[in-house]
Tab-separated table of C-alpha atoms and ligand atoms in Angstrom:
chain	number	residue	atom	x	y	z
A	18	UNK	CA	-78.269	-28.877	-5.033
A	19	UNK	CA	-77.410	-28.622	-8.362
A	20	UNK	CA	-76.895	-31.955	-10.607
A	21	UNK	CA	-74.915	-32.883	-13.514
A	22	UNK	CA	-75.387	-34.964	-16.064
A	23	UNK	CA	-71.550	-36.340	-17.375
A	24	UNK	CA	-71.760	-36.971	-20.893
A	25	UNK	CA	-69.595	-39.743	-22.518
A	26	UNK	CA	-66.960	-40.384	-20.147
A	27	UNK	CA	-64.750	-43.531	-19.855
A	28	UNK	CA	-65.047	-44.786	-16.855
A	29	UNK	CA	-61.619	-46.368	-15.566
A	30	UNK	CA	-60.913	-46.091	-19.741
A	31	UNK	CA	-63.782	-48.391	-20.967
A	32	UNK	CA	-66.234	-47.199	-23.379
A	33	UNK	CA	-67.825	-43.994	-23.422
A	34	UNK	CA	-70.668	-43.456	-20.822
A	35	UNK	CA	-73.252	-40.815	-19.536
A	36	UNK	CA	-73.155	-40.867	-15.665
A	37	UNK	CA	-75.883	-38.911	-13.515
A	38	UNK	CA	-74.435	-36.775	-10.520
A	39	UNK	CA	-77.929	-36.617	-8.207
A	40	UNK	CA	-78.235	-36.363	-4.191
A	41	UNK	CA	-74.790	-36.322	-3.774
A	42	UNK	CA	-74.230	-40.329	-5.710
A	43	UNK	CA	-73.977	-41.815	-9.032
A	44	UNK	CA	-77.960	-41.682	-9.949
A	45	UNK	CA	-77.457	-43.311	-13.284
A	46	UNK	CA	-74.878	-44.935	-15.622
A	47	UNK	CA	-75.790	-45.099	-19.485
A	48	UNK	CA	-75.707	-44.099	-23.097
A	49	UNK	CA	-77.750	-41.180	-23.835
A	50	UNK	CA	-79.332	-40.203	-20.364
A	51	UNK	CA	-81.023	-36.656	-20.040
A	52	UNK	CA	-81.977	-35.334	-16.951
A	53	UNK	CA	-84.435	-31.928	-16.574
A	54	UNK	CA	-82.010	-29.088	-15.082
A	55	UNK	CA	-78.962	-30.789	-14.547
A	56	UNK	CA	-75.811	-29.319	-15.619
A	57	UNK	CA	-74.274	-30.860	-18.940
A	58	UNK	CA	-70.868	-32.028	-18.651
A	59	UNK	CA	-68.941	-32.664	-22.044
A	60	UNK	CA	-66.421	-35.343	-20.844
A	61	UNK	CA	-65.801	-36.383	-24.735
A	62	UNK	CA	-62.258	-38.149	-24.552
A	63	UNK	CA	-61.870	-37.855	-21.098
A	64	UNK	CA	-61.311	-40.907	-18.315
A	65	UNK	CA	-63.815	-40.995	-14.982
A	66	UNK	CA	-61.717	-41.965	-11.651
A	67	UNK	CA	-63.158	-42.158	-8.377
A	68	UNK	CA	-62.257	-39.779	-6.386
A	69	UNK	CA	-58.308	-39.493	-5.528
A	70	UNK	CA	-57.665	-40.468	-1.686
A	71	UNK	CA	-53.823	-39.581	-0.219
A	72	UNK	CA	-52.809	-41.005	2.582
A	73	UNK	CA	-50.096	-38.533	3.317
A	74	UNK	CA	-50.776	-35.191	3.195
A	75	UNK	CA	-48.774	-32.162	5.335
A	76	UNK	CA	-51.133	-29.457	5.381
A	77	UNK	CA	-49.100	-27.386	8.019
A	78	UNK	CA	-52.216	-26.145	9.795
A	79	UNK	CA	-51.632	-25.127	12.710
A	80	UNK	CA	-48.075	-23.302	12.623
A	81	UNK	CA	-46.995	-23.173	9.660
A	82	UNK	CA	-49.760	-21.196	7.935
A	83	UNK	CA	-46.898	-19.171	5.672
A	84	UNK	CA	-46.376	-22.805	3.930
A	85	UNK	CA	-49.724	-24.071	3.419
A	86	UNK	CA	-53.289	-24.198	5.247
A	87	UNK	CA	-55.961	-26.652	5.556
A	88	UNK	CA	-57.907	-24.126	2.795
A	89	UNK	CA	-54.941	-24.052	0.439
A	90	UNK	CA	-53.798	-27.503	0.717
A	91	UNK	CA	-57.329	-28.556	-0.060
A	92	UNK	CA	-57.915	-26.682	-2.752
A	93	UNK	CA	-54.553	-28.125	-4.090
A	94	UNK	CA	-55.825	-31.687	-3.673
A	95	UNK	CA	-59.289	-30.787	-5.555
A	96	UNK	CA	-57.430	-29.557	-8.348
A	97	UNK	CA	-55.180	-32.443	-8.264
A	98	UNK	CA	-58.354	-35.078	-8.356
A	99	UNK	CA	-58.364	-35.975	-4.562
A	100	UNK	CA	-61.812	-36.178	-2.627
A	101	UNK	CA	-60.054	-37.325	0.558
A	102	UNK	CA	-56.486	-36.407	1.949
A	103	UNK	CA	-54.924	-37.691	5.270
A	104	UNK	CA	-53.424	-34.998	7.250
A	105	UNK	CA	-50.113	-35.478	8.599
A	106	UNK	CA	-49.366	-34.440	12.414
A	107	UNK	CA	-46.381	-32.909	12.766
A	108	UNK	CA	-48.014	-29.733	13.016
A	109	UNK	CA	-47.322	-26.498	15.767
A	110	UNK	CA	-48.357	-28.504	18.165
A	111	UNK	CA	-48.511	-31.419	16.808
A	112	UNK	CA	-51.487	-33.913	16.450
A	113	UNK	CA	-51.182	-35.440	19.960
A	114	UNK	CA	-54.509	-35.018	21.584
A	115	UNK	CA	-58.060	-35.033	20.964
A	116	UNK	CA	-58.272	-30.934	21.061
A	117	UNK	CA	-55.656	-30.736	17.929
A	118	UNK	CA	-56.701	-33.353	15.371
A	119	UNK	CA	-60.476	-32.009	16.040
A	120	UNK	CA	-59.227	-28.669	15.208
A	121	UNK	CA	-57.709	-30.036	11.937
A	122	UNK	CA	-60.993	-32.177	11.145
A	123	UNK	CA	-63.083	-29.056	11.596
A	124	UNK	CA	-60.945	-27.096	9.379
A	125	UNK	CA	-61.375	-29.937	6.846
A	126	UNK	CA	-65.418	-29.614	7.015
A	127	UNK	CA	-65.073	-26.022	6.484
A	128	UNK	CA	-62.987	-25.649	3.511
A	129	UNK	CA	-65.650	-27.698	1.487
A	130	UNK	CA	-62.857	-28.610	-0.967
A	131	UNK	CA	-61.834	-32.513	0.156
A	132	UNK	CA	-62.152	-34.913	3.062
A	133	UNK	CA	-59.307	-34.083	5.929
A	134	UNK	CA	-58.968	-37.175	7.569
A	135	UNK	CA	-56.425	-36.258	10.574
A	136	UNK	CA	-53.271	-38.558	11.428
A	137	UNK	CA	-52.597	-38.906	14.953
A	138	UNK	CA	-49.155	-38.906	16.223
A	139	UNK	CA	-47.349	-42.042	17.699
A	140	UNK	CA	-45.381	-40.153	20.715
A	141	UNK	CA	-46.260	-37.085	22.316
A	142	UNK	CA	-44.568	-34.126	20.499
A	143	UNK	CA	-43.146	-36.937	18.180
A	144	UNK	CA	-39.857	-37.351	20.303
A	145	UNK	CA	-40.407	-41.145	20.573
A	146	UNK	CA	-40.290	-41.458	23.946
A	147	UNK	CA	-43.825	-41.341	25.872
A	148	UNK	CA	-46.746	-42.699	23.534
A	149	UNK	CA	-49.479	-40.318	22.581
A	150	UNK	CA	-53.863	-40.605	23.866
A	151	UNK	CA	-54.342	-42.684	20.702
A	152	UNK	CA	-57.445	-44.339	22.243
A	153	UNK	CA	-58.588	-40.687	22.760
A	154	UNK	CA	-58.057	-39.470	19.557
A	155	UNK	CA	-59.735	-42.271	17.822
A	156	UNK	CA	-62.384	-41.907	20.326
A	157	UNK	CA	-62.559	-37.995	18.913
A	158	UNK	CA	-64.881	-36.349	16.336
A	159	UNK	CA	-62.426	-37.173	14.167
A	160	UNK	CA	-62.331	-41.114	14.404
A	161	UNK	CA	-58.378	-41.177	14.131
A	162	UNK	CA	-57.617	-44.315	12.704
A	163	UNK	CA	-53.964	-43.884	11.048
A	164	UNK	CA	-51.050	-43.111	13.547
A	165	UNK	CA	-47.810	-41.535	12.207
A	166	UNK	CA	-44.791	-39.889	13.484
A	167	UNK	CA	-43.707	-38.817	9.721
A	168	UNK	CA	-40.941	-36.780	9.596
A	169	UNK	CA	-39.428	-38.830	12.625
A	170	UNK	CA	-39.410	-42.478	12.425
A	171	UNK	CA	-40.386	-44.157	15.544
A	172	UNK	CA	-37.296	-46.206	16.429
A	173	UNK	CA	-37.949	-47.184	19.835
A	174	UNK	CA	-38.665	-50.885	19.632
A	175	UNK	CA	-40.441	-50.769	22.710
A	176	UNK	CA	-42.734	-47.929	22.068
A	177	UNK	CA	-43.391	-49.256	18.242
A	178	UNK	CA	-44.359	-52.789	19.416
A	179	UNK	CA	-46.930	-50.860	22.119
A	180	UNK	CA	-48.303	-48.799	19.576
A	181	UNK	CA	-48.654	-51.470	16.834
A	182	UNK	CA	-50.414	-53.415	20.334
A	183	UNK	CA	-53.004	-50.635	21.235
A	184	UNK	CA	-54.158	-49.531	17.979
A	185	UNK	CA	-55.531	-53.165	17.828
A	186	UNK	CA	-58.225	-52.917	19.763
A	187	UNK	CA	-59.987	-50.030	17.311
A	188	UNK	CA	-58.717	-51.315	13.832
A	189	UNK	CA	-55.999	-48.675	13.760
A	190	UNK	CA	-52.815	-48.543	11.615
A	191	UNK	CA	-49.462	-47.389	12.467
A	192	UNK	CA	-47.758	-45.789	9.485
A	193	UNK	CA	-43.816	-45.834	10.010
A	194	UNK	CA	-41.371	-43.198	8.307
A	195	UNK	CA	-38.979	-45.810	8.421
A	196	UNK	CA	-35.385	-43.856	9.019
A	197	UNK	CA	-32.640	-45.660	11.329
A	198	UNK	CA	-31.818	-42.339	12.996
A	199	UNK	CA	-27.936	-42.894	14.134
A	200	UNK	CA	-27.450	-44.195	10.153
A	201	UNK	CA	-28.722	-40.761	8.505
A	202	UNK	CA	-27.319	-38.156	10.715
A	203	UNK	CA	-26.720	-35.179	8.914
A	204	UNK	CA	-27.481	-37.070	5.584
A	205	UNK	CA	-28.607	-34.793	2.777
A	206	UNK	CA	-29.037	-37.367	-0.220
A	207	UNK	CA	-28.819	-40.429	-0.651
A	208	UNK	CA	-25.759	-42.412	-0.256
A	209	UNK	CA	-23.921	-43.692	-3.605
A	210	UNK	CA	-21.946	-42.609	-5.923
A	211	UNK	CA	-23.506	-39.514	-6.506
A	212	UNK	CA	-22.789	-38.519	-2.936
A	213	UNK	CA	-19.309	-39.500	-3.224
A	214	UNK	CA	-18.959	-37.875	-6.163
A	215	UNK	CA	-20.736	-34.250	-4.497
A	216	UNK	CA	-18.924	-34.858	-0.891
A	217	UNK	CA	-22.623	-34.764	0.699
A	218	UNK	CA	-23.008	-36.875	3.580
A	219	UNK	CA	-25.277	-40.049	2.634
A	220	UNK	CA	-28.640	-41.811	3.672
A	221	UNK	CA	-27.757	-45.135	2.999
A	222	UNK	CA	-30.781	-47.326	1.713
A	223	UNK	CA	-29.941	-49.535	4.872
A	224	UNK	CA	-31.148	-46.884	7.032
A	225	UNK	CA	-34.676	-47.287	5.485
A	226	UNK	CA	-34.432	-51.260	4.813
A	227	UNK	CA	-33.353	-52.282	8.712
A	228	UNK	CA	-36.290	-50.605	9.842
A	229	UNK	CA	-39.258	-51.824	8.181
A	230	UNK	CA	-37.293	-55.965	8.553
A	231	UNK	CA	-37.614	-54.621	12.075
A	232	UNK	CA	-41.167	-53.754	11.938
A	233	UNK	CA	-42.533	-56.141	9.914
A	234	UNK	CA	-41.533	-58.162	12.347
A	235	UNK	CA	-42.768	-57.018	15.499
A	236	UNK	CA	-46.424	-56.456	13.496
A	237	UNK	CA	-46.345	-59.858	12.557
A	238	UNK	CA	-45.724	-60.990	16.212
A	239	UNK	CA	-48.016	-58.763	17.842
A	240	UNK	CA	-50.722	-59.596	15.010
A	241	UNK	CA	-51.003	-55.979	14.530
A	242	UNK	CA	-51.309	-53.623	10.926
A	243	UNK	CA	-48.389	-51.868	9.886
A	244	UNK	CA	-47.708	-49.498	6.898
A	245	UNK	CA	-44.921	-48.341	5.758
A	246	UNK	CA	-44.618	-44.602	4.666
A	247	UNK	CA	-42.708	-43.501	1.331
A	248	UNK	CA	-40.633	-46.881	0.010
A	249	UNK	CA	-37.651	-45.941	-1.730
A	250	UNK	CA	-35.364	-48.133	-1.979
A	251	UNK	CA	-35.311	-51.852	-4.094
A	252	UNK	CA	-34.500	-53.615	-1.131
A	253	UNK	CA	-37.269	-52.284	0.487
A	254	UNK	CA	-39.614	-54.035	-1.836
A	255	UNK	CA	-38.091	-56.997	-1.484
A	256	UNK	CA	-38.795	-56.872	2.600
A	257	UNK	CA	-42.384	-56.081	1.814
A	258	UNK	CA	-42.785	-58.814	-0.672
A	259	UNK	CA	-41.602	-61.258	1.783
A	260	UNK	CA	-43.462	-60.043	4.595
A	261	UNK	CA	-46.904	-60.396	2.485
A	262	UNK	CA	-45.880	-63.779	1.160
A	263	UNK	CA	-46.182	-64.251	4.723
A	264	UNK	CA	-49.772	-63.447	5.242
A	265	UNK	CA	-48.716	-60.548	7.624
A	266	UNK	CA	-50.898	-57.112	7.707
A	267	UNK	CA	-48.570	-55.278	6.132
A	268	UNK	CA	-49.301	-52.278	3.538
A	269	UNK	CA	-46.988	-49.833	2.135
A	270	UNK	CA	-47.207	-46.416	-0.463
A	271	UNK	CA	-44.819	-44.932	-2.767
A	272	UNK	CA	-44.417	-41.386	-3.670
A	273	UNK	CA	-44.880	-39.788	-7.271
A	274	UNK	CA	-41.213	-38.542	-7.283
A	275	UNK	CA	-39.703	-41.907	-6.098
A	276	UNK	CA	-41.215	-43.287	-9.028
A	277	UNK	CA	-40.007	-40.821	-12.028
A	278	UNK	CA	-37.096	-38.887	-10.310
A	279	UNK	CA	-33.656	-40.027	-9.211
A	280	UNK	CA	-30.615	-38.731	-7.015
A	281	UNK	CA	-28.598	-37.873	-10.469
A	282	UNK	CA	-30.637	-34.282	-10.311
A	283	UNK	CA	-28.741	-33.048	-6.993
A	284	UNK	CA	-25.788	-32.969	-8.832
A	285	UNK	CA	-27.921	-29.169	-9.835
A	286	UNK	CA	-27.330	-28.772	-5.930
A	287	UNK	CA	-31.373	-27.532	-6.228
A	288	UNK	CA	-32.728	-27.946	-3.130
A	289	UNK	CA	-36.079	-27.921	-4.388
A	290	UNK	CA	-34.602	-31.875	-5.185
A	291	UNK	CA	-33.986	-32.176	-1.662
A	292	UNK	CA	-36.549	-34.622	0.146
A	293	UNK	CA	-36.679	-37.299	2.745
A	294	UNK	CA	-36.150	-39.838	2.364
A	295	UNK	CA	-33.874	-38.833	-0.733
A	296	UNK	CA	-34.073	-39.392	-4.235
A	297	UNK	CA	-32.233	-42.747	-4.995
A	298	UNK	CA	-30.872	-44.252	-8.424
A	299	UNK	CA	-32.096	-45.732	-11.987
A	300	UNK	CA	-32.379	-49.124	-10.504
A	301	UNK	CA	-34.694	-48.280	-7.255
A	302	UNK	CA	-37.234	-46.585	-9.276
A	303	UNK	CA	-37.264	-49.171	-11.757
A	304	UNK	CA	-38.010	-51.377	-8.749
A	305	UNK	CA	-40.664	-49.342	-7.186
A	306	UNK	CA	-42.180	-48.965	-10.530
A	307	UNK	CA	-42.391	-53.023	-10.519
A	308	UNK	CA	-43.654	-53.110	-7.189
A	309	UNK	CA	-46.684	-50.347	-7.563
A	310	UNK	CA	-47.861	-52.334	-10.601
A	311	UNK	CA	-47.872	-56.037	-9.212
A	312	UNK	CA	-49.281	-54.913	-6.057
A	313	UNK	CA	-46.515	-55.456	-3.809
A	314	UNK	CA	-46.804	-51.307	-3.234
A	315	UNK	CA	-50.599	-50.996	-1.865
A	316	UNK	CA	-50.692	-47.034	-2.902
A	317	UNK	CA	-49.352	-43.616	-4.371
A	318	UNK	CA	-49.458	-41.583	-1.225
A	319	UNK	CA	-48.176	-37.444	-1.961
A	320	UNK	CA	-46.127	-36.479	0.485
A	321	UNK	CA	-47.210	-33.312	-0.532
A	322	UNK	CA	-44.836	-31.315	1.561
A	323	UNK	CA	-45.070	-27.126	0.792
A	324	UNK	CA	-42.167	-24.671	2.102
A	325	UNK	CA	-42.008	-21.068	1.840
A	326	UNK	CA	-39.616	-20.238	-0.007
A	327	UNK	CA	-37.123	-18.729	2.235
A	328	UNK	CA	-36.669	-22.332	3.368
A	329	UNK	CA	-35.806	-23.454	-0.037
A	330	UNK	CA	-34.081	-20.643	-1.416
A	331	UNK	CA	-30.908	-21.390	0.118
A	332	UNK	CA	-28.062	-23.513	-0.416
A	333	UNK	CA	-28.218	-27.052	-0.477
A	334	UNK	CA	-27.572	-28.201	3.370
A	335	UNK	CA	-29.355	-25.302	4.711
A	336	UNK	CA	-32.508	-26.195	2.847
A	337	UNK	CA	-35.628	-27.942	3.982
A	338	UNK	CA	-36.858	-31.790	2.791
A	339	UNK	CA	-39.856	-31.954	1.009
A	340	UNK	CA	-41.532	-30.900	-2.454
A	341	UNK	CA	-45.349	-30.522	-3.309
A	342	UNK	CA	-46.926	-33.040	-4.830
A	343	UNK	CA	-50.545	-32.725	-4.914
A	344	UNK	CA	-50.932	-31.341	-8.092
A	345	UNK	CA	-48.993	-33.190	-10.410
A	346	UNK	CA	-49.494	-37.062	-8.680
A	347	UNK	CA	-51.525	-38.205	-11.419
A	348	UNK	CA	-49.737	-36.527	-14.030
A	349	UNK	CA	-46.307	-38.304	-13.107
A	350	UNK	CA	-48.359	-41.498	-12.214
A	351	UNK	CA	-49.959	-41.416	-15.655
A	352	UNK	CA	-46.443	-41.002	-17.147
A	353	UNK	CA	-44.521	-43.851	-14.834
A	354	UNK	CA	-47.151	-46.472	-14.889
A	355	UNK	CA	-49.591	-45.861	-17.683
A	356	UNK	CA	-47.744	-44.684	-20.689
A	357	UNK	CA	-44.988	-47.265	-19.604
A	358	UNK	CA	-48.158	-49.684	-20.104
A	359	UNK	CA	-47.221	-50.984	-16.070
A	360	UNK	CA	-50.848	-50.298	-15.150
A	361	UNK	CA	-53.748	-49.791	-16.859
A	362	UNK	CA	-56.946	-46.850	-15.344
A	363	UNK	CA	-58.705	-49.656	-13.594
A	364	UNK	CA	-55.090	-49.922	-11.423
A	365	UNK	CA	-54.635	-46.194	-11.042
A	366	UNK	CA	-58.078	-46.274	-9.325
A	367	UNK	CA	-57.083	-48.748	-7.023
A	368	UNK	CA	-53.675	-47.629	-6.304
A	369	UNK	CA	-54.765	-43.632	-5.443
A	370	UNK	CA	-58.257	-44.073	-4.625
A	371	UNK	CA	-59.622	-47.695	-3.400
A	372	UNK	CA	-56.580	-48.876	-1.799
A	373	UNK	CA	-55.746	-45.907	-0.130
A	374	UNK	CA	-59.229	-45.875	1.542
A	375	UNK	CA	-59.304	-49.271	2.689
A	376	UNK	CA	-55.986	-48.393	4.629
A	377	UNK	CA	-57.230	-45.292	6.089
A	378	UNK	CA	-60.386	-46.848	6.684
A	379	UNK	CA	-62.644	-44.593	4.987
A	380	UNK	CA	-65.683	-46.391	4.097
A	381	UNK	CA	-67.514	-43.802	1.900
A	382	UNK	CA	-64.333	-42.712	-0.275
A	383	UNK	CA	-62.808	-45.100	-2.700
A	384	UNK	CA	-65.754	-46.889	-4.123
A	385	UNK	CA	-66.605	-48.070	-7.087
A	386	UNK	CA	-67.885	-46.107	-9.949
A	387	UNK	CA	-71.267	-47.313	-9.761
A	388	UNK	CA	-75.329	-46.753	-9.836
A	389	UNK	CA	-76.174	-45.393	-5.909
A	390	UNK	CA	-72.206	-44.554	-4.448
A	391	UNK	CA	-71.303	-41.775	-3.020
A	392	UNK	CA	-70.446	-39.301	-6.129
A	393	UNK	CA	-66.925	-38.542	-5.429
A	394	UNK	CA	-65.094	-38.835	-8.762
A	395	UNK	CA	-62.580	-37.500	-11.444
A	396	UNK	CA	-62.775	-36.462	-14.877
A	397	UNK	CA	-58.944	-36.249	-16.263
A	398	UNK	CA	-57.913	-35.665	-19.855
A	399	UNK	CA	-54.886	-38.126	-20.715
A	400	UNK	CA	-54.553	-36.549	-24.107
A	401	UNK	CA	-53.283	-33.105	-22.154
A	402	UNK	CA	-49.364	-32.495	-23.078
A	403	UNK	CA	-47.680	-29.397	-21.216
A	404	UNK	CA	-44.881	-27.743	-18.963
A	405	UNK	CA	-45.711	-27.312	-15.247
A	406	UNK	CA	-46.094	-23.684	-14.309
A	407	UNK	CA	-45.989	-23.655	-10.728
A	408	UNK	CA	-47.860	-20.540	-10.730
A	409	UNK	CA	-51.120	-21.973	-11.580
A	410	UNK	CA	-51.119	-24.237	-8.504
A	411	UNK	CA	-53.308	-23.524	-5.567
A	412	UNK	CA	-51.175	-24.736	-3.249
A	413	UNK	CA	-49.521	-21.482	-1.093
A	414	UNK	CA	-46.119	-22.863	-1.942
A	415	UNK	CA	-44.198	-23.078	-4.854
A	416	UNK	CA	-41.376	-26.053	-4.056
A	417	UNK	CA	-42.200	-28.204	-6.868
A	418	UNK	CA	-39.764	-30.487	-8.677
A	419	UNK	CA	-41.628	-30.210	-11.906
A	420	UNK	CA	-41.414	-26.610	-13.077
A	421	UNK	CA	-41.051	-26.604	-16.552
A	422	UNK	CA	-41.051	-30.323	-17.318
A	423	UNK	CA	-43.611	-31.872	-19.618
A	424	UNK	CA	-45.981	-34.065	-17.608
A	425	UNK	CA	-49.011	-35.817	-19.379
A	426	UNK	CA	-52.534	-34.937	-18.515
A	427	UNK	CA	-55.061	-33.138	-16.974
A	428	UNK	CA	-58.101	-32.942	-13.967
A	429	UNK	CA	-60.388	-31.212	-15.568
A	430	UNK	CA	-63.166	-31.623	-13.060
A	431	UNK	CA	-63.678	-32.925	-9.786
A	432	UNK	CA	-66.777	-33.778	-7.626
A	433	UNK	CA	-67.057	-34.365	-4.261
A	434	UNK	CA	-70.860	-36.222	-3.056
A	435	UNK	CA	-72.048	-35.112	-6.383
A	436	UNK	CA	-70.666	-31.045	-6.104
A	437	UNK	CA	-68.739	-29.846	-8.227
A	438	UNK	CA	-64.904	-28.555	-6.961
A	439	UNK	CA	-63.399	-28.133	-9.890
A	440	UNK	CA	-64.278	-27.319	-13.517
A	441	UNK	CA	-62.955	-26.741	-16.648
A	442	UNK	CA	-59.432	-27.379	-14.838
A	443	UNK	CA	-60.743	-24.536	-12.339
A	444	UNK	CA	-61.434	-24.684	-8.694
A	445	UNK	CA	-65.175	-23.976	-8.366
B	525	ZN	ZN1	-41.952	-39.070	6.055
C-alpha cells in the first residue's frame, strides 16, 4: 500500500505541519518528516480536516439508478471531502429489512470511494403505519444504527414513541423529517409572503415546529435519542435549544442550502430551488447560522438529493424536491460560517466530521487528527475562488442550486485509511 508523506499542512488551520499517511493511520505528525518511498504531498497553504461524515445521504440505489448509484454518489462524496456518508432508505424497495440495507452496505464496500453506512426505515415501505425489523437490521452486516423515514415524516404518535422505545435497547437513533402532513398538503414553498405574493400553496414553518415540540417530547419521556433531520425554520431552534437546556438526547443537522439560500429565489419559478422542506426567509437562515455555530445545531448533514433531469426540467409544481449537495457542502459552509468568522476549522471539523459520527455511531470515522488514527482526512484549499460548473461533478445528476455562483474553496485531496481518493481535485 502506497504511503504519503503530507507536507506542510494546517491541520484544523494551525501552523503548518508534515503528517505521515502509513498502514492506513496518521504514522507521524511533524516539521520536516521524510519517509523512504512515500508519495510527497505539497499541501503548502492548504487546511487538513478529518474526514467529512454526512449523515444524510440519498444515494437512490436500488431504483433509481438513472439519478444516482451507490458508485456515483460515492465518488461525489470523495470529491466533496466525505470518508463516510449515511444512506438514506427510501429506496425501490426501500430499506426495510435485513436483505436491502445489506445490499446497500455491500455496494458501499465495493465502490472503495467512502463509508456507506445504511439508514433503516422506521415503517415498512415508509407508510407509517406497521413498524419496520429494526432489531433485525441492526442485528445485520450492516449494524443499522440510525432509523429514518426521510422524505415522510413519521407522524403517528404511537408508532414514533415505539420506535424511539425499541431502538433503545441497541443505542439506536431515530432521525425525524419532521413535516405535519395535513399542514403541507400540496405545499410547494414555503409559506410567507413570497408565496402570497407567487399564489403557491405554502409549508408553513408550523408544520415543521409542532412536530419536533411533539417529539422532543415523547424522547424525553421514553428516555430515548432523537434527531431531527434538516432544521429550517428559527423557531425550530428555539425548540431544540430548550429541549437540550433540558438535558434531553436530542441532536439535530442543518443543510448547506438552509444556511446560504432563501425562499426569495423561487420567485425565478426554478425548480432546481425547489426542496423539502423549502427554502425559508433572511431571518431563518440568520438563525440557523446562529444555531450551527453555538452548538445548538449538532451537524451539516447534505441532503444530497440527485434527479434526472426530466424530473426537474419541468414547471414548478410538477417538479421534484431536492438538490445535490455533496459537492459544494464545504464550499457554502466555508462561506456561511467561516468567512462570516461564525466558526473557526477546528468547528467545521466537528460540525461535518466528529459530530456527525458520534450520532451515527461510527467509531472509526470522525477522529481526531492525530499520531496512530485511522487516516481518513481532507486537504481543502480555502484560498480557491470560482463559479460552480455542474459539469465537473461526479455525481450522475446535475440539480444543483449553485451553477454559476462563486463559492469559496476547494478539496483537493482526500484519503480514506491512508488511500488516496482524490488528488489534485481528481478522483483517484
Ligand atoms: Zn427529509
Amino acid at each position: 500500500m502506497t504511503s504519503y508523506l503530507i507536507k506542510n499542512a494546517r491541520i484544523l488551520g494551525g501552523e503548518p505541519q508534515d503528517l505521515l499517511l502509513k498502514d492506513g493511520v496518521i504514522a507521524a505528525i511533524g516539521t520536516r518528516l521524510a519517509e523512504d518511498g512515500a508519495t510527497v504531498v505539497d499541501a503548502e497553504g492548504l487546511i487538513a480536516l478529518p474526514g467529512l461524515v454526512d449523515l444524510h445521504t440519498h444515494l437512490r440505489e436500488p431504483g433509481r439508478e438513472d439519478a444516482e448509484t451507490v458508485l456515483t454518489g460515492t465518488r461525489a462524496a470523495a470529491k466533496g471531502g466525505f470518508t463516510a456518508v449515511h444512506a438514506m432508505a427510501n429506496t425501490f424497495p426501500v430499506a426495510d429489512t435485513a436483505g436491502v440495507v445489506e445490499q446497500v452496505w455491500r455496494l458501499g464496500k465495493e465502490s472503495g470511494y467512502c463509508d456507506v453506512q445504511p439508514v433503516g426505515a422506521v415503517t415498512i415501505g415508509l407508510e407509517g403505519k406497521q413498524l419496520a425489523e429494526l432489531g433485525t437490521m441492526a442485528d445485520s452486516a450492516a449494524s443499522v444504527r440510525v432509523f429514518s423515514d426521510d422524505g415522510k415524516c413519521v407522524d403517528d404518535a404511537v408508532i414514533m414513541r415505539r420506535a424511539l422505545e425499541y431502538v433503545k435497547a441497541f443505542g439506536g437513533v431515530i432521525a425525524q423529517h419532521a413535516q405535519e402532513p395535513r399542514l403541507t398538503e400540496g405545499a410547494q414553498m414555503n409559506e410567507g409572503a413570497v408565496s402570497g405574493e407567487l399564489g403557491l400553496r405554502g409549508w408553513p414553518a408550523v408544520a415543521e415546529e409542532s412536530i419536533i415540540a411533539r417529539d422532543v417530547l415523547l424522547a424525553a419521556h421514553v428516555g430515548s435519542r432523537l434527531h431531527v433531520c434538516h432544521v429550517s425554520t428559527a423557531g425550530s431552534v428555539e425548540i431544540i435549544r430548550w429541549a437540550k437546556s433540558k438535558g434531553w438526547d436530542v441532536t439535530a443537522e442543518v443543510t448547506p442550502h438552509h444556511l446560504l439560500l432563501t425562499d426569495e429565489l423561487v420567485r425565478s419559478y426554478d425548480p432546481v430551488y425547489k426542496v423539502n422542506p423549502p427554502l425559508r426567509t433572511e431571518a431563518d437562515v440568520l438563525a440557523l447560522r446562529e444555531a450551527l455555530a453555538d452548538g445548538t445545531i449538532d451537524a451539516v448533514a447534505t441532503d444530497h438529493a440527485p434527479h434526472p433531469s426530466e424530473d426537474k426540467d419541468c414547471e414548478w409544481a410538477a417538479a421534484a424536491m431536492g438538490m445535490v449537495g455533496l459537492e459544494t457542502a464545504l464550499s457554502v459552509v466555508q462561506q456561511t460560517m467561516v468567512e462570516t468568522g461564525l466558526m473557526g476549522w477546528s468547528d467545521v471539523a466537528d460540525r461535518m466530521s466528529a459530530r456527525p459520527a458520534v450520532i451515527g455511531g461510527l467509531t472509526a470515522q470522525g477522529r481526531p487528527v492525530s499520531v496512530d488514527e485511522p487516516a481518513n482526512l481532507v486537504l481543502v484549499d480555502p484560498a480557491y475562488r470560482g463559479a460552480v460548473n455542474p459539469d465537473s461533478f461526479a455525481t450522475r445528476s446535475r440539480n444543483t442550486p449553485y451553477r454559476g455562483r462563486d463559492l469559496p474553496g476547494r478539496v483537493v485531496a482526500t484519503f480514506l485509511r491512508g488511500r488516496a481518493t482524490v488528488l489534485d481535485g481528481d478522483l483517484v
